[in-house]
């Protein structure tokens, strides 16, 4: 999953408090936890993009992931697949520079801008896909923050477009979905973050540094950015400074990577006590990824993910 949003228990407790004092639970209610709602998982492949023959970006992976999830009968009543809505222009412009947005929407990027992104961006379907990839993360954020919700987590199969800056895109990223969603959350749900100095934490575990996200929030203490990325991997010329950066050496396997997470994850949650966490759950640290340069196994990556989720659920 490209990006997921998880609310800590502090958020859920606040939601319960809004409804007034709850009745004391019965003994049965205390011993039998309520079944959580299905995990709402957004997908953007409904906005089909046709790339030139031989293009190096594997766009088909998003549809393939959705189809595997749809066919897995064990996920019935556990996961709900939802088409991503398009992000609104208001939300996109709250983060991105107006001239850049206008050129994207009008399929009028310069050759240099298109080359930096890596997509031609010359037809409306590519614009629609970029808006849907962003809108799914905004919708996932609303799922865990809206009044009365019982959802603690929502996900997005696409998204995670962390190389997009305010005024430009790069690395196959047009709009920065996490930045747009986090900015929207602070505007739409201020009561969720009242009294918190650093209410939002971005945990970026893609093998490439989240340079765009780091730059966008570099002067905003409300959003803490953490990126653990391949030391010898892209981006090279446009690497930025996150609040916390960890350069992971080439060839790092499960044991070394998990040790880094054991060191950093508790420290991040203990230091900042976030109310909302965005997890950029990149899978390109797998040994089978020829460009990732790391050596993690699927079991190691699953453990990595569980460590993030456990820290989220341990909030008080």
Tab-separated table of C-alpha atoms in Angstrom:
chain	number	residue	atom	x	y	z
A	1	UNK	CA	0.000	0.000	0.000
A	2	UNK	CA	1.457	3.333	-1.043
A	3	UNK	CA	0.261	5.457	1.791
A	4	UNK	CA	-1.903	4.867	4.853
A	5	UNK	CA	-3.310	7.136	7.518
A	6	UNK	CA	-3.735	5.989	11.099
A	7	UNK	CA	-5.235	7.887	14.008
A	8	UNK	CA	-3.815	7.208	17.464
A	9	UNK	CA	-6.103	6.310	20.336
A	10	UNK	CA	-5.976	9.898	21.563
A	11	UNK	CA	-7.990	10.907	18.496
A	12	UNK	CA	-10.542	8.165	19.022
A	13	UNK	CA	-10.896	9.076	22.699
A	14	UNK	CA	-11.601	12.660	21.717
A	15	UNK	CA	-14.264	11.471	19.295
A	16	UNK	CA	-15.945	9.484	22.056
A	17	UNK	CA	-15.877	12.469	24.383
A	18	UNK	CA	-17.780	14.635	21.906
A	19	UNK	CA	-20.859	12.500	22.322
A	20	UNK	CA	-20.994	13.048	26.077
A	21	UNK	CA	-20.464	10.571	28.887
A	22	UNK	CA	-20.779	6.986	27.787
A	23	UNK	CA	-22.620	4.375	29.796
A	24	UNK	CA	-20.504	1.952	31.782
A	25	UNK	CA	-19.871	-1.128	29.647
A	26	UNK	CA	-21.234	-4.458	30.721
A	27	UNK	CA	-18.922	-7.290	31.631
A	28	UNK	CA	-19.533	-8.842	28.210
A	29	UNK	CA	-18.724	-5.580	26.462
A	30	UNK	CA	-15.467	-5.316	28.368
A	31	UNK	CA	-14.339	-8.812	27.506
A	32	UNK	CA	-15.484	-8.953	23.878
A	33	UNK	CA	-14.032	-6.058	21.841
A	34	UNK	CA	-16.279	-4.558	19.197
A	35	UNK	CA	-15.424	-5.637	15.681
A	36	UNK	CA	-13.578	-2.802	13.920
A	37	UNK	CA	-15.073	-1.417	10.717
A	38	UNK	CA	-13.631	-2.643	7.408
A	39	UNK	CA	-10.386	-1.009	6.364
A	40	UNK	CA	-11.366	1.529	3.722
A	41	UNK	CA	-8.752	1.226	0.998
A	42	UNK	CA	-8.775	3.716	-1.858
A	43	UNK	CA	-7.645	2.992	-5.408
A	44	UNK	CA	-7.043	5.361	-8.311
A	45	UNK	CA	-6.619	2.964	-11.227
A	46	UNK	CA	-10.151	3.791	-12.369
A	47	UNK	CA	-8.420	6.801	-13.941
A	48	UNK	CA	-6.617	4.892	-16.657
A	49	UNK	CA	-3.302	6.239	-17.910
A	50	UNK	CA	-1.703	5.018	-21.119
A	51	UNK	CA	2.050	5.547	-21.024
A	52	UNK	CA	4.276	5.311	-24.114
A	53	UNK	CA	5.463	1.816	-25.055
A	54	UNK	CA	8.575	0.873	-23.127
A	55	UNK	CA	8.035	3.465	-20.376
A	56	UNK	CA	9.948	2.425	-17.266
A	57	UNK	CA	7.235	3.215	-14.710
A	58	UNK	CA	5.123	0.097	-13.923
A	59	UNK	CA	1.743	1.824	-13.812
A	60	UNK	CA	-0.065	-1.523	-14.003
A	61	UNK	CA	1.086	-2.439	-10.470
A	62	UNK	CA	-1.737	-0.420	-8.906
A	63	UNK	CA	-4.496	-2.253	-10.740
A	64	UNK	CA	-2.747	-5.575	-10.130
A	65	UNK	CA	-2.647	-4.868	-6.388
A	66	UNK	CA	-6.322	-3.988	-6.294
A	67	UNK	CA	-7.280	-7.120	-8.206
A	68	UNK	CA	-5.318	-9.361	-5.833
A	69	UNK	CA	-7.088	-7.759	-2.878
A	70	UNK	CA	-10.496	-8.129	-4.548
A	71	UNK	CA	-9.895	-11.814	-5.230
A	72	UNK	CA	-8.740	-12.599	-1.692
A	73	UNK	CA	-11.885	-13.979	-0.021
A	74	UNK	CA	-10.240	-13.838	3.404
A	75	UNK	CA	-10.558	-10.044	3.230
A	76	UNK	CA	-14.343	-10.095	2.894
A	77	UNK	CA	-15.827	-7.830	5.603
A	78	UNK	CA	-12.280	-6.818	6.595
A	79	UNK	CA	-11.389	-4.506	3.720
A	80	UNK	CA	-13.583	-2.194	1.669
A	81	UNK	CA	-12.150	-1.084	-1.668
A	82	UNK	CA	-13.291	2.412	-2.638
A	83	UNK	CA	-12.578	4.449	-5.796
A	84	UNK	CA	-10.478	7.483	-4.940
A	85	UNK	CA	-12.263	10.803	-5.429
A	86	UNK	CA	-10.412	13.559	-7.226
A	87	UNK	CA	-8.775	16.118	-4.967
A	88	UNK	CA	-10.418	19.525	-5.095
A	89	UNK	CA	-8.604	22.448	-6.637
A	90	UNK	CA	-8.910	24.312	-3.332
A	91	UNK	CA	-7.066	21.546	-1.491
A	92	UNK	CA	-4.330	21.263	-4.118
A	93	UNK	CA	-3.787	25.031	-4.189
A	94	UNK	CA	-3.481	25.105	-0.398
A	95	UNK	CA	-0.113	23.376	-0.911
A	96	UNK	CA	1.015	23.860	-4.509
A	97	UNK	CA	1.958	27.061	-6.329
A	98	UNK	CA	-0.852	28.337	-8.564
A	99	UNK	CA	1.206	28.689	-11.742
A	100	UNK	CA	2.447	25.101	-11.484
A	101	UNK	CA	-1.060	23.772	-10.846
A	102	UNK	CA	-2.414	25.742	-13.805
A	103	UNK	CA	0.215	24.269	-16.115
A	104	UNK	CA	-0.504	20.729	-14.895
A	105	UNK	CA	-4.260	21.074	-15.340
A	106	UNK	CA	-3.805	22.613	-18.780
A	107	UNK	CA	-1.326	19.940	-19.927
A	108	UNK	CA	1.083	22.817	-20.469
A	109	UNK	CA	4.148	21.846	-18.453
A	110	UNK	CA	7.459	22.751	-20.023
A	111	UNK	CA	9.601	19.982	-21.450
A	112	UNK	CA	11.983	20.383	-18.507
A	113	UNK	CA	9.144	20.084	-15.978
A	114	UNK	CA	7.750	16.977	-17.672
A	115	UNK	CA	11.178	15.383	-17.855
A	116	UNK	CA	11.717	15.933	-14.110
A	117	UNK	CA	8.381	14.261	-13.333
A	118	UNK	CA	9.038	11.379	-15.688
A	119	UNK	CA	5.540	11.303	-17.199
A	120	UNK	CA	4.548	13.047	-20.450
A	121	UNK	CA	1.629	14.853	-18.687
A	122	UNK	CA	0.230	15.813	-22.076
A	123	UNK	CA	-3.299	14.441	-21.848
A	124	UNK	CA	-6.216	14.935	-19.428
A	125	UNK	CA	-6.185	11.314	-18.226
A	126	UNK	CA	-2.812	11.851	-16.583
A	127	UNK	CA	-4.133	14.935	-14.812
A	128	UNK	CA	-7.184	13.014	-13.606
A	129	UNK	CA	-4.985	10.227	-12.270
A	130	UNK	CA	-2.811	12.694	-10.348
A	131	UNK	CA	-5.877	14.291	-8.769
A	132	UNK	CA	-7.311	10.885	-7.844
A	133	UNK	CA	-4.043	9.705	-6.297
A	134	UNK	CA	-4.141	12.802	-4.109
A	135	UNK	CA	-7.858	12.703	-3.376
A	136	UNK	CA	-7.708	9.161	-2.047
A	137	UNK	CA	-5.318	10.206	0.705
A	138	UNK	CA	-7.495	13.194	1.594
A	139	UNK	CA	-10.525	10.884	1.806
A	140	UNK	CA	-8.603	8.391	3.961
A	141	UNK	CA	-7.721	11.228	6.322
A	142	UNK	CA	-11.371	12.213	6.635
A	143	UNK	CA	-12.277	8.597	7.396
A	144	UNK	CA	-10.200	8.585	10.587
A	145	UNK	CA	-10.936	12.153	11.712
A	146	UNK	CA	-14.594	12.840	10.991
A	147	UNK	CA	-16.959	13.148	13.955
A	148	UNK	CA	-18.339	9.841	15.189
A	149	UNK	CA	-15.912	7.652	13.278
A	150	UNK	CA	-14.749	4.382	14.768
A	151	UNK	CA	-12.073	3.918	12.100
A	152	UNK	CA	-8.481	4.105	13.313
A	153	UNK	CA	-6.891	3.434	9.957
A	154	UNK	CA	-7.530	3.951	6.251
A	155	UNK	CA	-5.314	3.219	3.260
A	156	UNK	CA	-4.487	4.238	-0.273
A	157	UNK	CA	-3.078	1.807	-2.856
A	158	UNK	CA	-1.617	4.661	-4.868
A	159	UNK	CA	-0.465	7.940	-3.374
A	160	UNK	CA	2.782	8.391	-1.490
A	161	UNK	CA	3.890	11.005	-4.029
A	162	UNK	CA	6.581	12.414	-1.750
A	163	UNK	CA	8.875	13.874	-4.428
A	164	UNK	CA	6.428	16.621	-5.408
A	165	UNK	CA	7.384	20.125	-4.218
A	166	UNK	CA	5.172	23.183	-3.938
A	167	UNK	CA	6.157	24.486	-7.366
A	168	UNK	CA	7.290	21.403	-9.249
A	169	UNK	CA	7.074	17.651	-9.497
A	170	UNK	CA	9.745	15.027	-9.911
A	171	UNK	CA	10.346	11.309	-9.567
A	172	UNK	CA	6.910	10.305	-10.972
A	173	UNK	CA	5.182	12.580	-8.438
A	174	UNK	CA	2.925	15.440	-9.607
A	175	UNK	CA	1.060	16.573	-6.471
A	176	UNK	CA	2.174	15.702	-2.933
A	177	UNK	CA	-0.777	13.736	-1.585
A	178	UNK	CA	0.398	13.543	2.032
A	179	UNK	CA	1.116	17.279	2.146
A	180	UNK	CA	-2.288	18.080	0.636
A	181	UNK	CA	-4.090	15.699	3.013
A	182	UNK	CA	-2.245	16.894	6.134
A	183	UNK	CA	-2.875	20.535	5.265
A	184	UNK	CA	-6.551	19.765	4.686
A	185	UNK	CA	-6.743	17.916	8.019
A	186	UNK	CA	-5.391	20.890	9.958
A	187	UNK	CA	-7.898	23.176	8.258
A	188	UNK	CA	-10.946	20.894	8.430
A	189	UNK	CA	-10.441	19.275	11.848
A	190	UNK	CA	-8.663	21.809	14.083
A	191	UNK	CA	-10.395	20.416	17.168
A	192	UNK	CA	-8.553	17.116	16.699
A	193	UNK	CA	-5.201	18.829	17.091
A	194	UNK	CA	-6.013	21.404	19.767
A	195	UNK	CA	-3.254	21.727	22.343
A	196	UNK	CA	-0.771	19.579	20.415
A	197	UNK	CA	2.522	21.199	19.451
A	198	UNK	CA	3.422	18.544	16.860
A	199	UNK	CA	0.124	16.829	16.025
A	200	UNK	CA	1.057	15.147	12.736
A	201	UNK	CA	3.879	12.688	12.091
A	202	UNK	CA	4.925	11.508	8.617
A	203	UNK	CA	6.782	8.190	8.691
A	204	UNK	CA	8.332	7.704	5.256
A	205	UNK	CA	9.916	4.274	4.797
A	206	UNK	CA	10.157	4.322	1.025
A	207	UNK	CA	13.691	3.565	-0.154
A	208	UNK	CA	13.853	7.088	-1.611
A	209	UNK	CA	13.932	10.147	0.631
A	210	UNK	CA	10.670	12.089	0.925
A	211	UNK	CA	12.338	15.263	-0.270
A	212	UNK	CA	9.215	17.109	-1.404
A	213	UNK	CA	7.367	16.447	1.862
A	214	UNK	CA	10.412	17.532	3.871
A	215	UNK	CA	10.690	20.807	1.962
A	216	UNK	CA	6.986	21.638	2.121
A	217	UNK	CA	6.864	21.262	5.907
A	218	UNK	CA	10.361	22.490	6.773
A	219	UNK	CA	9.004	25.607	8.512
A	220	UNK	CA	5.820	24.053	9.929
A	221	UNK	CA	6.391	22.546	13.400
A	222	UNK	CA	2.920	21.002	13.365
A	223	UNK	CA	4.094	18.332	10.905
A	224	UNK	CA	7.138	16.230	11.820
A	225	UNK	CA	8.833	14.458	8.903
A	226	UNK	CA	10.840	11.259	9.357
A	227	UNK	CA	12.484	9.553	6.379
A	228	UNK	CA	14.505	6.321	6.488
A	229	UNK	CA	15.849	5.821	2.968
A	230	UNK	CA	18.631	4.212	0.991
A	231	UNK	CA	21.852	6.145	1.471
A	232	UNK	CA	22.946	5.480	-2.102
A	233	UNK	CA	19.611	6.014	-3.792
A	234	UNK	CA	17.642	8.783	-5.514
A	235	UNK	CA	17.226	11.714	-4.969
A	236	UNK	CA	20.835	12.822	-5.207
A	237	UNK	CA	20.724	16.453	-6.336
A	238	UNK	CA	17.435	17.454	-4.706
A	239	UNK	CA	17.715	15.746	-1.315
A	240	UNK	CA	16.259	17.929	1.449
A	241	UNK	CA	16.450	17.934	5.228
A	242	UNK	CA	13.600	16.214	7.046
A	243	UNK	CA	13.114	16.750	10.767
A	244	UNK	CA	14.766	13.337	11.065
A	245	UNK	CA	16.668	11.541	8.289
A	246	UNK	CA	18.180	8.071	8.481
A	247	UNK	CA	20.517	6.995	5.688
A	248	UNK	CA	20.185	3.225	5.353
A	249	UNK	CA	23.364	1.657	3.883
A	250	UNK	CA	23.139	-0.279	0.622
A	251	UNK	CA	22.687	-3.991	1.208
A	252	UNK	CA	20.874	-3.589	4.533
A	253	UNK	CA	18.799	-6.659	5.397
A	254	UNK	CA	16.034	-7.453	7.860
A	255	UNK	CA	18.052	-7.559	11.074
A	256	UNK	CA	19.785	-4.249	10.565
A	257	UNK	CA	16.659	-2.508	9.290
A	258	UNK	CA	14.466	-3.749	12.133
A	259	UNK	CA	17.115	-2.615	14.621
A	260	UNK	CA	16.866	0.895	13.153
A	261	UNK	CA	13.095	0.838	13.551
A	262	UNK	CA	13.401	-0.392	17.142
A	263	UNK	CA	15.623	2.591	17.846
A	264	UNK	CA	13.636	5.258	16.016
A	265	UNK	CA	9.926	4.459	16.196
A	266	UNK	CA	9.500	4.571	19.996
A	267	UNK	CA	11.639	7.718	20.096
A	268	UNK	CA	9.417	9.482	17.554
A	269	UNK	CA	6.167	8.622	19.301
A	270	UNK	CA	7.500	9.369	22.785
A	271	UNK	CA	8.945	12.719	21.670
A	272	UNK	CA	6.034	14.063	19.651
A	273	UNK	CA	2.888	12.167	20.783
A	274	UNK	CA	1.248	12.629	17.370
A	275	UNK	CA	-2.507	12.689	16.942
A	276	UNK	CA	-2.346	11.627	13.292
A	277	UNK	CA	0.243	9.503	11.491
A	278	UNK	CA	0.864	9.192	7.762
A	279	UNK	CA	2.779	6.030	6.894
A	280	UNK	CA	4.489	6.056	3.500
A	281	UNK	CA	4.780	2.271	3.287
A	282	UNK	CA	7.095	1.858	0.308
A	283	UNK	CA	7.992	-1.716	-0.597
A	284	UNK	CA	11.065	-0.924	-2.690
A	285	UNK	CA	13.395	-1.928	0.147
A	286	UNK	CA	12.684	-5.546	-0.838
A	287	UNK	CA	15.657	-7.485	-2.171
A	288	UNK	CA	13.678	-8.319	-5.320
A	289	UNK	CA	13.500	-4.620	-6.233
A	290	UNK	CA	16.389	-4.165	-8.639
A	291	UNK	CA	16.577	-0.415	-8.003
A	292	UNK	CA	16.137	-0.422	-4.228
A	293	UNK	CA	19.649	-1.568	-3.267
A	294	UNK	CA	18.404	-2.985	0.059
A	295	UNK	CA	17.963	-6.667	0.937
A	296	UNK	CA	14.776	-6.980	2.963
A	297	UNK	CA	12.520	-10.033	2.780
A	298	UNK	CA	8.733	-9.975	2.706
A	299	UNK	CA	8.700	-11.252	6.295
A	300	UNK	CA	11.006	-8.451	7.361
A	301	UNK	CA	8.868	-5.843	5.643
A	302	UNK	CA	5.723	-7.213	7.245
A	303	UNK	CA	7.403	-6.926	10.634
A	304	UNK	CA	8.436	-3.366	9.796
A	305	UNK	CA	4.843	-2.450	9.011
A	306	UNK	CA	3.526	-4.074	12.185
A	307	UNK	CA	6.025	-2.084	14.232
A	308	UNK	CA	4.591	1.153	12.864
A	309	UNK	CA	1.005	0.053	13.468
A	310	UNK	CA	1.834	-1.117	16.993
A	311	UNK	CA	3.295	2.262	17.872
A	312	UNK	CA	0.152	3.951	16.555
A	313	UNK	CA	-2.154	1.702	18.580
A	314	UNK	CA	-0.115	2.134	21.770
A	315	UNK	CA	-1.181	5.777	22.117
A	316	UNK	CA	-3.030	6.602	25.321
